[in-house]
Amino acid sequence: MNSITLIRPDDWHLHVRDGEVLNDIIPHTAARFGRAIIMPNLKPPITTMEQAVAYQQRIQAAVPNGIHFTPLMTLYLTDNMRASEIAAAKQSGIVHAVKYYPAGATTNSDAGVTDLKKTYAALESLQQHGMPLLIHGEVTTPEIDVFDREAVFIDSVLQPLLKDFPELKVVLEHITTAQAVDFIQSTSKNIAATITPQHLLFNRNDIFKGGIRPHYYCLPILKREQHREALVKAATSGNPKFFLGTDSAPHSQTAKQNACGCAGIYSAHAAIELYAEAFEKNNALDKLEGFASVYGADYYQLPLNPDKITLIKEPWQIPQHYQFGNNTLIPLKAGEMMQWKLT
Ligand code: NCD
Ligand code: ZN
């Protein structure tokens, strides 16, 4: 196959930061995707409707002329989020989900939830309004091994939560393990998951190939090969519970190449091309459109994008770096060749 045409895809999990860097990175996502669910983990986080509306306008201002791209906003769940904020969010049509970060789990999550019980009024309201709760599914207990944090979260936090809120729409974000795949497959249809390109293409050996490679470090961290294989199987299965969410998470080169480097992989520059590569390797290009362009929209009860994109088989080289405000950004597969190109 030398070309693939897809209904324009959406990115159901994206970090774009704020300020002048928006101009450097938004064009990458806007060239490929019709919409993206924008993560609220700014400093300070986006916790109110007013903040979400203003942030959406700043993102929109960075979309190049003539391109249609809609940022779908989210609110950051805190211990004291009011149920009324969620009702207002639902009414707005601007905010499409609420994000739950266990406090301290990842980049900019200090303001996250310390005890889920404190958020039960907000969760009740989410359940009632049919608005998805997006979960960063890792426990933060320091004694738990970093490679086990997702599996332990599913058993110790997620299962009990779903018992208390059986109708709640939940997206387990950026899943990385066979346990998460099994869990999603076994649950009812209100529970779904996103999968990133890095977790389909790489395993934990890639972090340590010939030395320590900070640009392969993200959270949840890359896992063993057997988990990557389980994720590929899920993504290419045609099961609508699994859909695209890049978790593209830009950090400056200096913040990454540091004695204490930040977690986050930047993939927006070649996101759909990377997924095409992963699907092609598994002879499943015919399953890409459902995963990238249909299942997520259906889950969020939004119409499919009206237009299409085309990828052609034509080698191109990923730049060594991109501009990132007054710093630089090292993209995933910097300097390497891609086989699929967006036309
Ligand atoms: C994300 C970021 O940098 O904001 N980092 C990451 O490794 N994925 C936060 C997150 O989604 O965990
Ligand atoms: Zn993320």
Coordinates of C-alpha atoms and ligand atoms in Angstrom, one line a residue:
M1 CA 0.0 0.0 0.0
N2 CA 1.4 3.4 -1.0
S3 CA -1.2 5.7 0.4
I4 CA -3.8 5.8 3.2
T5 CA -6.7 8.1 3.4
L6 CA -8.4 8.5 6.8
I7 CA -11.2 10.5 8.2
R8 CA -9.3 13.3 9.9
P9 CA -8.2 11.9 13.3
D10 CA -8.4 13.5 16.8
D11 CA -5.9 13.3 19.6
W12 CA -7.7 12.4 22.8
H13 CA -4.8 13.2 25.2
L14 CA -2.4 16.1 24.5
H15 CA -0.2 18.5 26.5
V16 CA 0.5 21.9 24.8
R17 CA 1.8 24.0 27.7
D18 CA 1.2 27.8 27.5
G19 CA 2.6 31.1 26.4
E20 CA 4.9 31.7 23.4
V21 CA 5.7 27.9 22.9
L22 CA 2.1 27.4 21.7
N23 CA 3.2 29.0 18.4
D24 CA 6.0 26.4 18.1
I25 CA 4.0 23.3 18.8
I26 CA 0.3 23.8 18.0
P27 CA 0.9 23.8 14.2
H28 CA 2.2 20.2 14.5
T29 CA -1.1 19.0 16.0
A30 CA -3.4 21.3 14.0
A31 CA -1.9 20.0 10.7
R32 CA -2.9 16.4 11.6
F33 CA -5.8 16.4 13.9
G34 CA -9.3 18.0 13.9
R35 CA -9.5 18.2 17.7
A36 CA -7.5 17.4 20.7
I37 CA -8.3 16.9 24.4
I38 CA -6.0 19.4 26.1
M39 CA -4.5 18.4 29.4
P40 CA -5.0 20.9 32.3
N41 CA -1.7 20.4 34.1
L42 CA -0.4 23.9 33.8
K43 CA 1.2 25.7 36.7
P44 CA -1.2 26.6 38.3
P45 CA -3.6 24.0 36.9
I46 CA -6.8 24.7 34.9
T47 CA -9.5 24.2 37.6
T48 CA -12.3 26.6 36.6
M49 CA -14.4 27.3 33.5
E50 CA -13.0 30.8 33.2
Q51 CA -9.4 29.5 33.1
A52 CA -10.4 26.9 30.5
V53 CA -12.1 29.4 28.3
A54 CA -9.1 31.8 28.4
Y55 CA -6.6 28.9 27.8
Q56 CA -8.7 27.7 24.8
Q57 CA -8.5 31.2 23.3
R58 CA -4.7 31.3 23.7
I59 CA -4.4 27.9 22.0
Q60 CA -6.7 29.0 19.2
A61 CA -4.6 32.0 18.6
A62 CA -1.6 29.8 17.8
V63 CA -3.5 27.8 15.1
P64 CA -2.2 28.8 11.7
N65 CA -4.6 30.7 9.4
G66 CA -6.8 28.6 7.2
I67 CA -6.6 25.5 9.5
H68 CA -9.6 24.2 11.4
F69 CA -8.6 22.8 14.8
T70 CA -10.7 22.7 18.0
P71 CA -9.0 22.4 21.4
L72 CA -11.4 20.4 23.7
M73 CA -10.8 21.6 27.2
T74 CA -10.5 19.7 30.5
L75 CA -10.5 20.7 34.1
Y76 CA -8.0 19.4 36.7
L77 CA -9.7 17.6 39.5
T78 CA -8.6 18.8 43.0
D79 CA -9.7 17.7 46.5
N80 CA -12.0 20.7 46.6
M81 CA -13.6 20.9 43.2
R82 CA -17.3 21.7 43.5
A83 CA -20.0 19.8 41.8
S84 CA -21.4 23.2 40.5
E85 CA -18.1 23.7 38.5
I86 CA -18.8 20.4 36.7
A87 CA -22.4 21.4 36.0
A88 CA -21.1 24.7 34.5
A89 CA -18.5 22.8 32.5
K90 CA -21.0 20.5 31.0
Q91 CA -23.3 23.4 30.0
S92 CA -20.4 25.3 28.4
G93 CA -19.8 22.8 25.5
I94 CA -16.1 23.9 25.9
V95 CA -15.0 21.6 28.7
H96 CA -15.3 17.9 27.7
A97 CA -13.7 16.0 30.6
V98 CA -12.1 16.2 34.0
K99 CA -8.6 14.9 34.6
Y100 CA -7.6 13.0 37.7
Y101 CA -3.9 13.0 38.7
P102 CA -3.0 11.3 41.9
A103 CA -1.0 14.1 43.7
G104 CA 2.7 13.8 42.8
A105 CA 2.2 11.1 40.1
T106 CA 3.8 13.0 37.2
T107 CA 4.8 16.4 35.8
N108 CA 2.8 19.3 37.4
S109 CA 0.6 17.1 39.5
D110 CA 1.4 18.6 42.9
A111 CA -2.2 20.0 43.1
G112 CA -3.7 16.6 42.3
V113 CA -6.0 14.5 44.4
T114 CA -4.7 13.4 47.8
D115 CA -7.8 11.3 48.7
L116 CA -10.4 10.3 46.1
K117 CA -13.1 10.3 48.8
K118 CA -12.7 14.1 48.9
T119 CA -13.8 14.3 45.3
Y120 CA -16.9 12.1 45.6
A121 CA -19.4 15.0 45.2
A122 CA -17.6 16.1 42.0
L123 CA -17.5 12.5 40.7
E124 CA -21.2 12.1 41.5
S125 CA -21.8 15.2 39.3
L126 CA -19.6 13.8 36.5
Q127 CA -21.5 10.5 36.5
Q128 CA -24.8 12.3 36.4
H129 CA -23.7 14.5 33.5
G130 CA -22.1 11.7 31.5
M131 CA -18.8 13.6 31.4
P132 CA -15.7 11.5 31.2
L133 CA -13.2 11.3 34.1
L134 CA -9.7 10.9 32.5
I135 CA -7.3 9.0 34.8
H136 CA -3.6 9.0 35.2
G137 CA -3.6 5.5 36.5
E138 CA -0.5 5.1 38.7
V139 CA -0.2 4.8 42.4
T140 CA 2.3 7.2 44.0
T141 CA 3.3 5.1 47.0
P142 CA 7.1 5.3 46.9
E143 CA 7.5 1.6 47.9
I144 CA 5.7 0.4 44.8
D145 CA 8.1 -0.3 41.9
V146 CA 7.8 2.2 39.1
F147 CA 7.1 -0.5 36.6
D148 CA 4.2 -1.9 38.7
R149 CA 2.4 1.4 39.5
E150 CA -0.2 1.1 36.8
A151 CA -1.2 -2.5 37.6
V152 CA -1.4 -1.7 41.4
F153 CA -3.5 1.3 40.6
I154 CA -6.0 -0.7 38.7
D155 CA -6.5 -3.2 41.6
S156 CA -6.2 -0.8 44.6
V157 CA -7.8 2.4 43.3
L158 CA -9.7 1.9 40.0
Q159 CA -11.7 -1.2 40.8
P160 CA -13.1 0.2 44.1
L161 CA -13.8 3.5 42.4
L162 CA -15.9 1.8 39.7
K163 CA -17.8 -0.1 42.3
D164 CA -18.8 3.2 43.9
F165 CA -19.6 4.8 40.5
P166 CA -20.7 2.1 38.1
E167 CA -22.1 4.5 35.5
L168 CA -19.1 6.9 35.5
K169 CA -17.5 7.3 32.1
V170 CA -13.8 6.7 32.7
V171 CA -10.8 6.8 30.3
L172 CA -7.7 5.1 31.6
E173 CA -5.1 7.3 29.9
H174 CA -2.0 6.2 28.2
I175 CA -2.2 2.5 29.2
T176 CA 1.1 0.6 29.2
T177 CA 0.5 -2.9 30.5
A178 CA -1.2 -6.2 29.6
Q179 CA -3.0 -5.9 32.9
A180 CA -4.6 -2.6 31.8
V181 CA -5.6 -4.2 28.4
D182 CA -7.2 -7.1 30.2
F183 CA -9.0 -4.8 32.6
I184 CA -10.4 -2.6 29.9
Q185 CA -11.6 -5.6 27.9
S186 CA -13.4 -7.0 30.9
T187 CA -15.3 -3.8 31.9
S188 CA -18.5 -2.3 30.7
K189 CA -18.7 0.1 27.7
N190 CA -18.4 3.3 29.8
I191 CA -14.7 2.4 30.5
A192 CA -12.2 3.1 27.7
A193 CA -8.4 3.7 27.3
T194 CA -6.0 5.7 25.2
I195 CA -2.7 4.4 23.8
T196 CA 0.3 6.5 22.9
P197 CA 2.6 5.9 19.9
Q198 CA 5.7 5.4 22.1
H199 CA 4.0 2.6 24.0
L200 CA 3.2 0.8 20.7
L201 CA 6.6 1.3 19.2
F202 CA 9.1 1.0 22.1
N203 CA 9.8 -1.0 25.2
R204 CA 11.9 -0.2 28.3
N205 CA 15.1 -1.4 26.7
D206 CA 14.9 1.7 24.5
I207 CA 15.5 3.9 27.5
F208 CA 18.9 2.3 28.1
K209 CA 20.2 1.5 24.6
G210 CA 23.9 2.3 24.8
G211 CA 23.4 4.8 27.6
I212 CA 20.6 6.6 29.3
R213 CA 18.2 8.2 26.8
P214 CA 16.1 10.9 28.5
H215 CA 13.9 11.4 25.4
Y216 CA 12.4 8.0 25.9
Y217 CA 11.4 8.8 29.4
C218 CA 7.7 9.4 30.0
L219 CA 5.1 8.4 32.6
P220 CA 3.8 5.8 32.8
I221 CA 7.3 4.6 31.9
L222 CA 7.8 2.2 28.9
K223 CA 7.4 -1.4 30.0
R224 CA 8.6 -4.9 28.9
E225 CA 8.2 -6.2 25.4
Q226 CA 5.3 -8.5 26.4
H227 CA 3.3 -5.4 27.5
R228 CA 4.1 -3.6 24.2
E229 CA 2.8 -6.6 22.3
A230 CA -0.4 -6.6 24.4
L231 CA -1.0 -2.9 23.6
V232 CA -0.4 -3.4 19.9
K233 CA -2.9 -6.2 19.9
A234 CA -5.5 -4.1 21.7
A235 CA -5.0 -1.0 19.5
T236 CA -5.2 -3.1 16.3
S237 CA -8.1 -5.3 17.4
G238 CA -10.9 -3.0 16.3
N239 CA -12.3 -2.9 19.8
P240 CA -13.7 0.7 20.2
K241 CA -12.7 0.8 23.9
F242 CA -9.1 1.6 22.7
F243 CA -8.4 4.8 20.9
L244 CA -5.7 7.3 20.0
G245 CA -4.2 9.7 22.6
T246 CA -0.6 10.7 22.0
D247 CA 0.3 12.1 25.4
S248 CA 2.7 14.3 23.4
A249 CA 4.3 16.2 26.3
P250 CA 6.9 18.8 25.3
H251 CA 9.7 19.8 27.6
S252 CA 12.7 22.0 26.7
Q253 CA 15.9 20.1 25.9
T254 CA 17.5 21.5 29.1
A255 CA 14.6 20.3 31.2
K256 CA 15.0 16.8 29.7
Q257 CA 18.8 16.5 29.5
N258 CA 19.2 17.2 33.2
A259 CA 20.4 15.4 36.3
C260 CA 16.7 15.2 37.2
G261 CA 15.1 15.2 33.8
C262 CA 11.3 15.7 33.3
A263 CA 9.0 13.0 32.2
G264 CA 7.4 13.5 28.8
I265 CA 7.9 12.5 25.1
Y266 CA 7.1 14.9 22.3
S267 CA 5.4 13.2 19.4
A268 CA 3.1 15.8 17.9
H269 CA 5.4 16.5 15.0
A270 CA 4.8 13.1 13.5
A271 CA 1.9 11.7 15.6
I272 CA -0.3 10.0 13.0
E273 CA 2.7 8.9 11.0
L274 CA 4.1 7.1 14.1
Y275 CA 0.8 5.3 14.6
A276 CA 0.7 4.3 10.9
E277 CA 4.2 2.8 11.3
A278 CA 3.1 0.8 14.4
F279 CA -0.1 -0.4 12.7
E280 CA 1.7 -1.3 9.4
K281 CA 4.3 -3.3 11.3
N282 CA 1.5 -5.4 12.5
N283 CA -0.3 -5.7 9.2
A284 CA -3.2 -3.7 10.6
L285 CA -3.4 -0.5 8.6
D286 CA -7.0 -1.2 7.9
K287 CA -7.7 -0.8 11.6
L288 CA -6.0 2.6 11.9
E289 CA -9.1 4.7 11.0
G290 CA -11.3 3.3 13.7
F291 CA -8.6 3.8 16.3
A292 CA -7.5 7.2 15.2
S293 CA -10.7 8.9 13.8
V294 CA -13.9 7.1 15.0
Y295 CA -13.8 5.4 18.4
G296 CA -12.7 8.4 20.4
A297 CA -15.3 10.7 18.8
D298 CA -18.0 8.1 19.5
Y299 CA -17.0 7.8 23.1
Y300 CA -17.1 11.6 23.6
Q301 CA -20.4 11.7 21.7
L302 CA -19.0 14.1 19.1
P303 CA -19.5 13.9 15.3
L304 CA -16.7 12.6 13.2
N305 CA -14.5 15.2 11.5
P306 CA -16.0 16.1 8.1
D307 CA -12.7 16.0 6.1
K308 CA -9.9 13.5 5.5
I309 CA -6.1 13.3 5.6
T310 CA -3.8 11.3 3.3
L311 CA -0.5 9.7 4.2
I312 CA 1.8 8.5 1.5
K313 CA 4.8 6.2 1.5
E314 CA 7.6 8.7 1.1
P315 CA 10.7 8.7 3.4
W316 CA 11.4 11.9 5.3
Q317 CA 13.7 12.8 8.1
I318 CA 12.6 14.1 11.4
P319 CA 14.5 17.2 12.4
Q320 CA 17.1 17.0 15.2
H321 CA 15.2 19.6 17.1
Y322 CA 12.4 22.1 17.0
Q323 CA 12.2 25.6 18.4
F324 CA 10.6 25.8 21.8
G325 CA 10.2 29.4 22.9
N326 CA 13.8 30.5 23.6
N327 CA 14.9 26.9 24.0
T328 CA 14.8 23.8 21.8
L329 CA 12.7 20.7 21.9
I330 CA 14.0 17.2 21.0
P331 CA 11.2 15.3 19.2
L332 CA 10.6 11.5 19.3
K333 CA 12.9 9.8 16.7
A334 CA 14.9 13.0 16.2
G335 CA 17.1 12.8 13.1
E336 CA 15.6 9.4 12.1
M337 CA 13.7 8.5 9.0
M338 CA 9.9 8.1 8.8
Q339 CA 8.3 6.1 6.0
W340 CA 4.8 7.6 6.0
K341 CA 4.4 11.2 5.2
L342 CA 1.4 13.5 5.6
T343 CA 0.4 15.2 2.3
Ligands
NCD1 C1 3.2 14.6 31.1 C2 3.7 16.0 31.1 O1 4.9 16.3 30.9 O2 2.8 16.9 31.4 N1 4.4 13.7 31.2 C3 4.4 12.4 30.8 O3 5.5 11.8 31.0 N2 3.4 11.8 30.2 C4 2.3 14.3 32.3 C5 1.6 13.1 32.2 O4 0.6 12.9 31.4 O5 1.9 12.1 32.9
ZN2 ZN -0.4 13.1 29.7

